[in-house]
Short mmCIF file of C-alpha atoms and ligand atoms in Angstrom, two decimals:
data_model
loop_
_atom_site.label_atom_id
_atom_site.label_comp_id
_atom_site.label_asym_id
_atom_site.label_seq_id
_atom_site.Cartn_x
_atom_site.Cartn_y
_atom_site.Cartn_z
CA MET I 1 118.17 -15.00 191.07
CA TYR I 2 121.04 -13.11 189.43
CA LYS I 3 119.88 -14.35 186.00
CA ILE I 4 116.30 -13.15 186.59
CA PHE I 5 117.61 -9.74 187.59
CA LEU I 6 119.75 -9.55 184.47
CA VAL I 7 116.84 -10.48 182.17
CA LEU I 8 114.68 -7.85 183.90
CA LEU I 9 117.34 -5.19 183.46
CA ILE I 10 117.79 -5.97 179.77
CA THR I 11 114.01 -5.89 179.20
CA LEU I 12 113.81 -2.49 180.90
CA CYS I 13 116.63 -1.14 178.75
CA ILE I 14 115.01 -2.37 175.52
CA ASN I 15 111.66 -0.79 176.48
CA ALA I 16 113.32 2.52 177.33
CA LYS I 17 115.10 2.53 173.97
CA GLU I 18 111.86 1.80 172.08
CA ASN I 19 110.07 4.66 173.84
CA LEU I 20 112.91 7.00 172.97
CA ASN I 21 112.90 5.87 169.34
CA SER I 22 109.18 6.43 168.91
CA THR I 23 109.18 10.00 170.25
CA GLN I 24 112.57 11.43 169.33
CA TYR I 25 111.51 12.42 165.80
CA GLU I 26 108.31 14.26 166.76
CA THR I 27 108.04 17.63 164.97
CA ASN I 28 106.20 20.70 166.28
CA GLU I 29 106.40 22.80 163.14
CA VAL I 30 107.02 22.54 159.44
CA PHE I 31 109.30 24.89 157.44
CA ILE I 32 108.57 25.97 153.88
CA ASP I 33 111.77 27.06 152.18
CA GLY I 34 113.58 27.26 148.83
CA LEU I 35 112.17 28.98 145.73
CA VAL I 36 109.40 30.87 147.52
CA LEU I 37 108.71 34.56 148.09
CA ASN I 38 107.44 33.94 151.64
CA LYS I 39 109.33 31.42 153.72
CA LEU I 40 106.97 29.98 156.33
CA THR I 41 107.12 28.20 159.68
CA LEU I 42 103.80 26.60 160.57
CA ASN I 43 102.79 24.79 163.76
CA VAL I 44 99.52 22.90 164.29
CA GLU I 45 97.75 26.09 165.43
CA ASP I 46 98.83 27.91 162.26
CA LEU I 47 97.68 24.98 160.11
CA GLU I 48 94.28 24.97 161.84
CA LYS I 49 93.77 28.59 160.74
CA LEU I 50 94.17 27.69 157.05
CA SER I 51 91.23 26.31 155.06
CA GLY I 52 91.01 22.69 156.10
CA VAL I 53 90.12 19.36 154.49
CA LYS I 54 89.13 15.94 155.83
CA THR I 55 89.75 12.76 153.85
CA GLY I 56 87.62 9.64 153.70
CA SER I 57 88.83 6.26 154.93
CA MET I 58 91.81 4.59 153.28
CA PRO I 59 94.36 1.87 153.84
CA VAL I 60 98.06 2.75 154.15
CA ILE I 61 99.66 0.26 151.76
CA CYS I 62 103.42 -0.32 151.58
CA MET I 63 105.21 -0.62 148.21
CA SER I 64 105.46 -4.35 149.03
CA GLY I 65 101.65 -4.53 148.83
CA GLN I 66 101.26 -5.06 152.58
CA THR I 67 98.50 -3.04 154.29
CA LYS I 68 100.13 -1.25 157.26
CA GLU I 69 96.98 0.28 158.74
CA SER I 70 93.43 1.33 157.91
CA VAL I 71 92.67 4.97 158.58
CA GLN I 72 89.18 6.46 158.95
CA SER I 73 90.23 10.05 158.18
CA TYR I 74 93.06 12.52 158.05
CA GLU I 75 92.46 16.22 158.75
CA GLY I 76 94.72 19.00 157.61
CA VAL I 77 95.48 21.39 154.79
CA LYS I 78 96.17 20.76 151.11
CA LEU I 79 99.88 21.04 150.29
CA LYS I 80 98.73 23.32 147.45
CA THR I 81 97.13 25.76 149.91
CA ILE I 82 100.40 26.02 151.85
CA LEU I 83 102.44 26.52 148.66
CA GLU I 84 100.04 29.23 147.47
CA LYS I 85 100.62 31.03 150.77
CA ALA I 86 104.39 30.65 150.36
CA ASN I 87 104.14 31.89 146.76
CA ILE I 88 106.47 29.85 144.53
CA LYS I 89 108.94 31.94 142.48
CA ILE I 90 108.27 31.34 138.79
CA SER I 91 110.60 33.33 136.51
CA ASN I 92 109.58 31.91 133.13
CA LYS I 93 107.12 29.39 131.72
CA SER I 94 109.61 26.50 131.55
CA ASP I 95 109.83 26.72 135.35
CA PHE I 96 106.39 25.08 135.59
CA ASN I 97 107.93 21.90 134.18
CA LYS I 98 111.12 22.01 136.22
CA ILE I 99 109.94 22.85 139.71
CA TYR I 100 109.53 20.07 142.28
CA ILE I 101 108.68 19.93 145.96
CA GLN I 102 110.97 17.93 148.23
CA VAL I 103 109.25 16.85 151.45
CA VAL I 104 111.56 15.91 154.32
CA ALA I 105 110.85 14.21 157.66
CA SER I 106 112.94 14.55 160.83
CA ASP I 107 114.28 10.99 160.37
CA ALA I 108 115.53 12.07 156.89
CA TYR I 109 112.76 10.16 155.06
CA GLU I 110 112.11 12.09 151.83
CA VAL I 111 109.63 12.15 148.95
CA ILE I 112 109.03 14.46 145.98
CA PHE I 113 106.08 15.93 144.08
CA SER I 114 106.34 17.78 140.78
CA TYR I 115 104.81 21.23 140.31
CA ASN I 116 102.63 19.85 137.50
CA GLU I 117 101.47 16.92 139.60
CA LEU I 118 100.26 19.27 142.34
CA PHE I 119 98.82 22.12 140.29
CA ASN I 120 97.96 20.42 137.01
CA THR I 121 96.50 17.00 137.92
CA LYS I 122 93.59 15.90 140.11
CA ASN I 123 96.07 14.13 142.39
CA GLY I 124 97.21 17.57 143.57
CA ASP I 125 93.95 18.01 145.49
CA ASN I 126 94.66 14.87 147.52
CA VAL I 127 98.08 15.73 148.91
CA ILE I 128 97.37 16.70 152.51
CA VAL I 129 99.53 18.06 155.31
CA PHE I 130 97.70 16.56 158.28
CA TYR I 131 97.67 17.05 162.05
CA LYS I 132 94.76 14.79 162.97
CA LYS I 133 94.11 11.10 162.27
CA ASN I 134 90.79 9.39 163.02
CA GLY I 135 89.54 12.64 164.61
CA LYS I 136 92.41 12.87 167.11
CA VAL I 137 95.74 14.72 167.26
CA LEU I 138 98.69 12.53 166.30
CA GLU I 139 100.52 10.35 168.83
CA PRO I 140 104.16 11.34 169.51
CA SER I 141 105.18 8.20 167.62
CA GLU I 142 103.97 9.86 164.40
CA GLY I 143 103.30 13.48 165.32
CA LYS I 144 102.65 16.24 165.36
CA ILE I 145 102.48 16.87 161.62
CA GLY I 146 102.44 14.44 158.68
CA LEU I 147 101.73 14.39 154.96
CA ILE I 148 99.90 11.91 152.73
CA SER I 149 99.24 11.67 149.02
CA SER I 150 95.90 10.05 149.71
CA ASP I 151 94.99 9.05 146.16
CA ASP I 152 98.24 7.19 145.39
CA LEU I 153 97.73 3.53 144.42
CA ARG I 154 100.12 2.58 147.25
CA THR I 155 99.61 5.19 149.94
CA GLY I 156 102.52 4.03 152.15
CA PRO I 157 105.55 5.51 150.37
CA ARG I 158 104.20 9.07 150.23
CA HIS I 159 102.81 8.96 153.74
CA ILE I 160 105.31 10.93 155.80
CA ARG I 161 105.53 10.77 159.56
CA TRP I 162 107.20 13.65 161.46
CA LEU I 163 107.01 16.17 158.61
CA GLU I 164 109.74 18.77 159.02
CA LYS I 165 110.53 20.59 155.74
CA ILE I 166 108.83 21.41 152.46
CA LEU I 167 111.49 22.61 150.01
CA VAL I 168 110.69 24.15 146.63
CA LYS I 169 113.46 23.39 144.12
CA LYS I 170 114.12 23.36 140.37
CA ILE I 171 115.99 20.85 138.19
CA ASP I 172 118.95 22.36 136.25
N1 LIG W 201 109.19 9.72 158.45
C1 LIG W 201 108.95 8.52 157.91
N2 LIG W 201 107.76 8.31 157.33
C2 LIG W 201 107.49 7.10 156.76
C3 LIG W 201 108.45 6.07 156.73
C4 LIG W 201 109.69 6.34 157.35
O1 LIG W 201 110.61 5.49 157.39
N3 LIG W 201 109.89 7.56 157.94
N4 LIG W 201 108.13 4.86 156.14
C5 LIG W 201 107.07 4.87 155.12
C6 LIG W 201 106.61 3.57 154.66
S1 LIG W 201 107.74 2.64 153.77
C7 LIG W 201 105.31 3.13 154.85
S2 LIG W 201 104.75 1.72 154.12
C8 LIG W 201 104.35 3.92 155.64
C9 LIG W 201 103.67 3.09 156.69
O2 LIG W 201 104.67 2.50 157.47
P1 LIG W 201 104.54 2.33 159.05
O3 LIG W 201 103.59 1.23 159.27
O4 LIG W 201 105.93 2.00 159.47
O5 LIG W 201 104.04 3.63 159.58
O6 LIG W 201 104.98 5.02 156.29
C10 LIG W 201 105.89 5.72 155.49
N5 LIG W 201 106.29 6.91 156.19
MO1 LIG W 202 106.65 0.89 153.07
#
């Protein structure tokens, strides 16, 4: 009897911990900071007011080659649209080649995009800050805002859950 109780207690504790882990990183807004003229704080409502895009279906594929999930659509705003609103500070023409965007999640997961990649390749049109997946708002386990570079060969690495910061920086 005592053993059954103990097993039950441990199971309850593990479940509670998993629930906490899946929701503790949820972000309500994203900050745009660094080399910009207008620093921004955007929540889902603010994002909905910007000109929106909806992707087609795609698999989320890990760098290992493993398919993590198949998604019907993401809805959100192009990262480019947000950066245009923030207005990146460009002082001279070599800045175009040196500026990069560091994207940070609340669990400290980070990825980068170069200025040229976003504004000077077709891939730039497929980098989306999203707040809906498969027509629905995001679950707390991955919400409320994310980002995906939807045309990457492996879409997993630059799929960011719990998007928190978009930082515009420049290499030395
Ligand atoms: N915030 C955050 N986003 C993340 C990760 C992470 O650890 N933290 N892992 C990435 C990886 S390695 C992959 S393959 C995809 C899909 O992983 P998932 O199935 O764990 O969501 O999410 C990516 N997004
Ligand atoms: Mo991954």
